[in-house]
Amino acid sequence: MSRPLILILGDQLTDSLDVLTQAPDDAVVALCEVKTEGDYVPHHPQKIALILSAMRHFADTLRDKGYRVHYSRLDDDDNRQDLIDEAERLADAYECDEIRVTHPGEWRLLERIQSRGTRWRLYEDTRFYCTLSDFGEWLEGRRRFRMEDFYRQMRKRTGLLMRDGEPAGGQWNFDKENRAPVSGDLDFPASPQHRMDDTTREVEALVSEHFGHHFGTLEGFNWAVTRRQALADLRHFIDHALAHFGTYQDAISDDDPLLFHSRLSASMNLGLLGAREVCEAVEKAWQDGKAPINAAEGFIRQILGWREYVRGIYWQRMPDYKRENRLDARRGLPDFYWNADTELRCLRRALEMTRDNAYAHHIQRLMVTGNFALLCGVAPAALCDWYLAVYADAYEWVELPNTLGMTLYADGGYLGSKPYCASGKYIDRMSDHCRECRYDVKQVTGDNACPFNSLYWHFLETHRKRLENNQRMRLIYGSWDRMADDRREAIIAKADAFLETITFEAPYGKGDHASGYQN
Ligand code: FAD
Ligand code: DLZ
Ligand code: SF4
């Protein structure tokens, strides 16, 4: 049999994968930069630069380890500019009968690979704690399934933060201690500055040329592009941020994008860091007394719980999941999501930070940009394409359940038991944005009323039929019903008038969208 071609995708940059550890000596390992992966949605220039620079560095690492590597550059004349076509071209050129690849992170690629027939052989992605078949078994036959149940089972299975079969600290969950807002006297640690080398500089020039028109700046690029840099980020997080991670996990700051968050998702999703080593380092920090249990548990829950859970849901439910739109939301994206030109301070800052850093932390994604889109009735396809494009850590297996399920409640409660809708009161409690804002967060209908307030009630009224019987929504519908009729009418009119002032992109109707939606 001829030698195999091993295709390593841009987010599979680790030599621990079976496809590499089981490679025969004469295998050709291919990494391919292609135009179509850069613009099937308009990825943030920092995201593309991060991936291409990390791919180039990883190719060097593999060469140093003795692998025979073919690297297709974006500006090579014979590059087919499509991952699957380029891999097949290389397989022909190197006379390889078989193309081996690790299970990709997006359905659209898996579908294409499977459509190419027996020449392609898929390997399991072993970077996760839970295999897809184990997740399927866990899900099977359950009428009620929640992340919390999955997470507890994973704690028991891995032994992470467990003591004699019981959760460390005597509780599974420290969420109640993890809701402090920002306060004036807090100092947030500065991120480590990574040295910009020639490889990254070269890639930046390439990205400017081909993708410079996409939303987002390249200036200030400071992502880890090698394993060594990613390990430095992990060490920095453990030493300087972890201890406060839990307490301020939900806080939002007007001037600091990161607070005590780790910014490790991009490295983990790329393969530069393993989920296991990250969780084990955090557990060890707790054991060594460097971090309290609410911080260590709060952090491990995100990775061992949420990250694994959303991946399981994605692969169980695709491709139908992507077509879900249970709230029948039809609007396009507000146009200011592409330029941050809005007077709503919280939105403006989240969008500016996204533009400048290809990063926003979880609560900004969920409760600011996500909440606003939910309240306005933005179609899942429009919002999902945006999230997939603008964040350095975005791949569909993790982005889609978070956006369509958790944020837009478009799966009807499959991922979350109620919508994460909120008025300005929540943003005011958790952030210091409102005092910088031209709107008044205390007003609902006055001239300067915070738009989140009327939109919130408008959303609840619009979806009353679907939501009012949800046990967790009863109280809030009770408050709405106790308001006088003319008050309720004024609130709905205020929301409608505000919606008239927003320019939404063309509504999503029937037909395919860039990343393969049919809505
Ligand atoms: P930290 O706050 O330091 O958290 C630690 C780690 O936990 C993260 O690095 C991440 O790996 C994991 N994590 C935390 N929350 C989640 C979650 N809800 N789902 C999965 N993993 C989680 N995360 C992505 O990695 N890629 C995405 O494309 C993505 N899209 C999102 C879209 C929306 C609308 C929302 C609400 C969340 C999304 N998330 C996504 C989850 C989360 O916001 C990011 O993982 C997190 O903000 C990354 O920053 P961090 O590394 O500083 O995280
Ligand atoms: C996101 C991305 C980009 C921008 N460019 C490339 C590329 O040139 N070559 C490549 O192999 N991968 C790239 N990727 C990552 C892929 O899109 C990713 O592997 C799939 O989306 C599956 O998660
Ligand atoms: Fe956002 Fe409203 Fe606060 Fe302004 S007042 S920052 S719009 S929540």
Short mmCIF file of C-alpha atoms in Angstrom, two decimals, residues 24-309:
data_model
loop_
_atom_site.label_atom_id
_atom_site.label_comp_id
_atom_site.label_asym_id
_atom_site.label_seq_id
_atom_site.Cartn_x
_atom_site.Cartn_y
_atom_site.Cartn_z
CA PRO A 24 3.88 5.44 9.29
CA ASP A 25 7.43 6.74 8.77
CA ASP A 26 6.89 7.56 5.11
CA ALA A 27 3.64 9.53 5.62
CA VAL A 28 3.41 13.02 4.16
CA VAL A 29 1.92 15.51 6.60
CA ALA A 30 0.11 18.40 4.91
CA LEU A 31 -0.97 21.76 6.28
CA CYS A 32 -2.83 23.97 3.81
CA GLU A 33 -3.54 27.67 3.94
CA VAL A 34 -6.59 28.28 1.75
CA LYS A 35 -8.61 31.35 0.87
CA THR A 36 -12.03 29.73 1.30
CA GLU A 37 -11.47 28.98 5.00
CA GLY A 38 -10.63 32.65 5.54
CA ASP A 39 -13.76 34.05 3.97
CA TYR A 40 -16.66 31.59 4.15
CA VAL A 41 -17.57 34.03 6.89
CA PRO A 42 -15.55 37.27 7.13
CA HIS A 43 -13.20 36.12 9.89
CA HIS A 44 -11.54 38.80 12.00
CA PRO A 45 -8.05 39.53 10.58
CA GLN A 46 -6.47 38.67 13.97
CA LYS A 47 -8.17 35.27 13.92
CA ILE A 48 -6.83 34.47 10.45
CA ALA A 49 -3.35 35.75 11.32
CA LEU A 50 -3.38 33.67 14.51
CA ILE A 51 -4.32 30.48 12.68
CA LEU A 52 -1.89 30.94 9.79
CA SER A 53 1.02 31.91 12.03
CA ALA A 54 0.31 29.02 14.41
CA MET A 55 0.07 26.64 11.42
CA ARG A 56 3.44 27.80 10.10
CA HIS A 57 5.08 27.43 13.49
CA PHE A 58 3.53 24.01 13.99
CA ALA A 59 4.79 22.86 10.57
CA ASP A 60 8.32 23.81 11.74
CA THR A 61 7.81 21.86 14.97
CA LEU A 62 6.75 18.78 13.00
CA ARG A 63 9.76 19.09 10.68
CA ASP A 64 12.04 19.35 13.72
CA LYS A 65 10.50 16.14 15.02
CA GLY A 66 11.34 14.37 11.78
CA TYR A 67 7.99 14.40 9.96
CA ARG A 68 7.95 14.92 6.21
CA VAL A 69 5.82 18.04 5.88
CA HIS A 70 4.20 19.73 2.89
CA TYR A 71 3.02 23.26 3.64
CA SER A 72 0.73 24.97 1.08
CA ARG A 73 0.95 28.74 1.40
CA LEU A 74 -1.95 31.02 0.60
CA ASP A 75 -0.04 32.72 -2.23
CA ASP A 76 1.34 29.54 -3.86
CA ASP A 77 0.41 29.56 -7.57
CA ASP A 78 -0.86 25.99 -7.65
CA ASN A 79 -2.87 26.25 -4.39
CA ARG A 80 -6.48 25.15 -5.04
CA GLN A 81 -7.68 27.47 -2.25
CA ASP A 82 -10.06 24.87 -0.84
CA LEU A 83 -9.02 22.45 1.91
CA ILE A 84 -10.47 19.31 0.42
CA ASP A 85 -9.40 20.01 -3.16
CA GLU A 86 -5.93 21.06 -2.06
CA ALA A 87 -5.46 17.89 0.01
CA GLU A 88 -6.54 15.75 -2.95
CA ARG A 89 -4.15 17.62 -5.24
CA LEU A 90 -1.30 16.92 -2.81
CA ALA A 91 -2.31 13.29 -2.39
CA ASP A 92 -2.09 12.90 -6.19
CA ALA A 93 1.24 14.72 -6.33
CA TYR A 94 2.76 12.52 -3.59
CA GLU A 95 1.03 9.39 -4.93
CA CYS A 96 -0.90 8.76 -1.73
CA ASP A 97 -3.95 6.48 -2.00
CA GLU A 98 -5.27 7.45 1.39
CA ILE A 99 -5.90 10.82 3.04
CA ARG A 100 -6.09 10.70 6.82
CA VAL A 101 -7.62 13.52 8.80
CA THR A 102 -8.79 14.08 12.36
CA HIS A 103 -12.55 14.64 12.71
CA PRO A 104 -13.03 18.34 11.84
CA GLY A 105 -14.72 20.83 14.17
CA GLU A 106 -17.40 21.93 11.71
CA TRP A 107 -20.18 19.96 10.08
CA ARG A 108 -19.70 21.58 6.66
CA LEU A 109 -16.20 20.09 6.38
CA LEU A 110 -17.18 16.69 7.75
CA GLU A 111 -19.99 16.47 5.20
CA ARG A 112 -17.65 17.33 2.35
CA ILE A 113 -15.02 14.85 3.49
CA GLN A 114 -17.61 12.08 3.77
CA SER A 115 -18.94 12.91 0.32
CA ARG A 116 -15.49 12.24 -1.19
CA GLY A 117 -15.64 8.53 -0.51
CA THR A 118 -13.23 5.88 0.70
CA ARG A 119 -9.98 7.68 -0.09
CA TRP A 120 -10.55 9.71 3.07
CA ARG A 121 -10.15 8.14 6.51
CA LEU A 122 -11.33 9.93 9.65
CA TYR A 123 -9.54 9.74 13.01
CA GLU A 124 -11.09 10.61 16.35
CA ASP A 125 -10.26 13.98 17.88
CA THR A 126 -8.73 12.82 21.16
CA ARG A 127 -8.33 16.28 22.70
CA PHE A 128 -11.60 16.09 24.61
CA TYR A 129 -12.44 14.40 27.90
CA CYS A 130 -15.65 12.92 26.51
CA THR A 131 -15.76 11.01 23.23
CA LEU A 132 -18.71 11.68 20.94
CA SER A 133 -19.97 8.14 21.43
CA ASP A 134 -19.72 8.42 25.23
CA PHE A 135 -21.72 11.64 25.04
CA GLY A 136 -24.32 9.92 22.86
CA GLU A 137 -24.62 7.12 25.41
CA TRP A 138 -24.99 9.63 28.24
CA LEU A 139 -27.76 11.42 26.35
CA GLU A 140 -29.61 8.34 25.21
CA GLY A 141 -32.94 7.73 26.86
CA ARG A 142 -32.77 10.87 29.02
CA ARG A 143 -35.91 12.94 28.99
CA ARG A 144 -34.32 15.70 30.99
CA PHE A 145 -30.71 16.58 30.43
CA ARG A 146 -28.82 19.53 31.79
CA MET A 147 -25.20 20.56 31.73
CA GLU A 148 -25.06 20.26 35.53
CA ASP A 149 -25.84 16.51 35.44
CA PHE A 150 -23.28 15.93 32.71
CA TYR A 151 -20.67 17.97 34.59
CA ARG A 152 -21.11 16.05 37.86
CA GLN A 153 -20.75 12.79 36.02
CA MET A 154 -17.56 14.09 34.36
CA ARG A 155 -16.16 15.17 37.74
CA LYS A 156 -16.72 11.66 39.08
CA ARG A 157 -15.30 10.05 35.96
CA THR A 158 -12.14 12.15 35.84
CA GLY A 159 -11.68 12.58 39.60
CA LEU A 160 -11.07 16.31 39.05
CA LEU A 161 -11.73 18.25 42.27
CA MET A 162 -13.01 15.10 43.99
CA ARG A 163 -12.16 13.89 47.50
CA ASP A 164 -13.15 10.35 48.52
CA GLY A 165 -15.97 10.34 46.00
CA GLU A 166 -17.30 13.72 47.17
CA PRO A 167 -16.88 17.14 45.53
CA ALA A 168 -13.92 19.09 46.92
CA GLY A 169 -15.09 21.91 49.18
CA GLY A 170 -18.31 20.03 49.92
CA GLN A 171 -20.29 21.51 47.00
CA TRP A 172 -20.56 20.83 43.28
CA ASN A 173 -21.24 24.43 42.49
CA PHE A 174 -20.06 27.78 43.85
CA ASP A 175 -22.04 29.96 41.43
CA LYS A 176 -23.63 32.01 44.21
CA GLU A 177 -20.19 33.23 45.28
CA ASN A 178 -19.24 33.99 41.70
CA ARG A 179 -21.40 36.98 40.87
CA ALA A 180 -19.55 40.04 42.16
CA PRO A 181 -19.59 43.15 39.96
CA VAL A 182 -16.51 45.27 39.24
CA SER A 183 -15.54 47.82 41.85
CA GLY A 184 -13.28 50.86 41.67
CA ASP A 185 -10.38 49.44 43.66
CA LEU A 186 -9.79 46.37 41.48
CA ASP A 187 -6.54 45.99 39.53
CA PHE A 188 -6.73 43.62 36.60
CA PRO A 189 -3.54 41.82 35.59
CA ALA A 190 -2.04 42.87 32.23
CA SER A 191 -1.72 40.09 29.61
CA PRO A 192 1.80 38.89 28.80
CA GLN A 193 3.18 40.51 25.63
CA HIS A 194 4.24 37.91 23.10
CA ARG A 195 7.24 38.63 20.89
CA MET A 196 6.17 39.25 17.30
CA ASP A 197 8.50 37.22 15.05
CA ASP A 198 9.11 37.25 11.28
CA THR A 199 6.59 34.48 10.69
CA THR A 200 3.77 36.44 12.30
CA ARG A 201 4.85 39.65 10.56
CA GLU A 202 4.81 37.90 7.19
CA VAL A 203 1.40 36.43 7.88
CA GLU A 204 0.05 39.80 8.98
CA ALA A 205 1.05 41.29 5.61
CA LEU A 206 -0.68 38.42 3.80
CA VAL A 207 -3.82 38.80 5.87
CA SER A 208 -3.90 42.57 5.28
CA GLU A 209 -3.68 41.97 1.56
CA HIS A 210 -6.35 39.27 1.30
CA PHE A 211 -8.65 39.86 4.25
CA GLY A 212 -7.90 43.45 5.32
CA HIS A 213 -11.46 44.52 4.46
CA HIS A 214 -12.95 42.24 7.15
CA PHE A 215 -14.23 43.78 10.41
CA GLY A 216 -11.43 44.05 12.98
CA THR A 217 -7.97 45.53 13.39
CA LEU A 218 -4.66 43.68 13.12
CA GLU A 219 -2.93 46.31 15.21
CA GLY A 220 -2.11 45.13 18.72
CA PHE A 221 -2.08 41.45 17.72
CA ASN A 222 -0.94 39.59 20.84
CA TRP A 223 -2.09 35.98 20.51
CA ALA A 224 0.01 32.97 21.43
CA VAL A 225 1.09 31.41 18.12
CA THR A 226 3.28 28.64 19.57
CA ARG A 227 2.86 26.09 22.30
CA ARG A 228 5.56 27.81 24.29
CA GLN A 229 3.65 31.11 24.22
CA ALA A 230 0.40 29.35 25.07
CA LEU A 231 2.07 27.75 28.09
CA ALA A 232 3.28 31.20 29.16
CA ASP A 233 -0.35 32.43 28.98
CA LEU A 234 -1.48 29.48 31.10
CA ARG A 235 1.23 30.15 33.72
CA HIS A 236 0.36 33.85 33.76
CA PHE A 237 -3.33 33.09 34.28
CA ILE A 238 -2.61 30.70 37.15
CA ASP A 239 -0.20 33.10 38.85
CA HIS A 240 -2.07 36.37 38.38
CA ALA A 241 -5.77 35.88 37.61
CA LEU A 242 -7.12 32.51 38.70
CA ALA A 243 -7.55 33.42 42.35
CA HIS A 244 -10.12 36.09 41.39
CA PHE A 245 -11.59 34.27 38.39
CA GLY A 246 -14.59 32.85 40.23
CA THR A 247 -15.63 35.93 42.15
CA TYR A 248 -15.56 38.26 39.13
CA GLN A 249 -16.51 35.71 36.48
CA ASP A 250 -19.71 37.60 35.53
CA ALA A 251 -18.42 41.17 35.91
CA ILE A 252 -18.02 43.59 33.00
CA SER A 253 -15.59 46.49 32.91
CA ASP A 254 -15.86 49.57 30.72
CA ASP A 255 -12.11 49.71 30.14
CA ASP A 256 -10.65 46.25 30.68
CA PRO A 257 -11.56 43.55 28.16
CA LEU A 258 -10.15 40.64 30.13
CA LEU A 259 -10.65 41.25 33.88
CA PHE A 260 -9.64 37.90 35.45
CA HIS A 261 -10.50 35.74 32.44
CA SER A 262 -7.88 33.41 31.01
CA ARG A 263 -8.08 34.12 27.24
CA LEU A 264 -7.04 30.49 26.81
CA SER A 265 -9.93 29.38 24.58
CA ALA A 266 -8.13 30.32 21.36
CA SER A 267 -5.06 28.24 22.31
CA MET A 268 -7.15 25.30 23.48
CA ASN A 269 -9.35 25.30 20.39
CA LEU A 270 -6.30 25.50 18.12
CA GLY A 271 -4.56 22.60 19.85
CA LEU A 272 -1.69 24.59 21.37
CA LEU A 273 -2.95 23.71 24.85
CA GLY A 274 -4.80 20.59 25.97
CA ALA A 275 -7.97 20.82 28.05
CA ARG A 276 -6.54 18.19 30.42
CA GLU A 277 -3.32 20.05 31.15
CA VAL A 278 -5.25 23.29 31.73
CA CYS A 279 -7.71 21.70 34.18
CA GLU A 280 -4.93 19.81 35.95
CA ALA A 281 -2.86 22.99 36.35
CA VAL A 282 -5.87 24.74 37.88
CA GLU A 283 -6.57 21.85 40.25
CA LYS A 284 -2.93 21.89 41.32
CA ALA A 285 -3.04 25.64 41.98
CA TRP A 286 -5.99 25.03 44.29
CA GLN A 287 -4.18 22.13 46.02
CA ASP A 288 -1.13 24.37 46.51
CA GLY A 289 -3.27 27.05 48.12
CA LYS A 290 -2.82 29.53 45.25
CA ALA A 291 -6.54 29.75 44.45
CA PRO A 292 -9.73 29.26 46.43
CA ILE A 293 -12.16 26.47 45.59
CA ASN A 294 -14.79 28.80 44.10
CA ALA A 295 -12.21 29.94 41.53
CA ALA A 296 -10.87 26.48 40.68
CA GLU A 297 -14.35 24.93 40.51
CA GLY A 298 -15.77 27.89 38.55
CA PHE A 299 -13.01 27.56 35.97
CA ILE A 300 -12.99 23.76 35.65
CA ARG A 301 -16.80 23.81 35.27
CA GLN A 302 -16.37 25.94 32.11
CA ILE A 303 -14.04 23.45 30.49
CA LEU A 304 -15.01 20.04 31.85
CA GLY A 305 -18.67 21.08 31.89
CA TRP A 306 -19.68 23.65 29.29
CA ARG A 307 -16.99 23.12 26.69
CA GLU A 308 -17.47 19.36 26.58
CA TYR A 309 -21.25 19.64 26.81
#
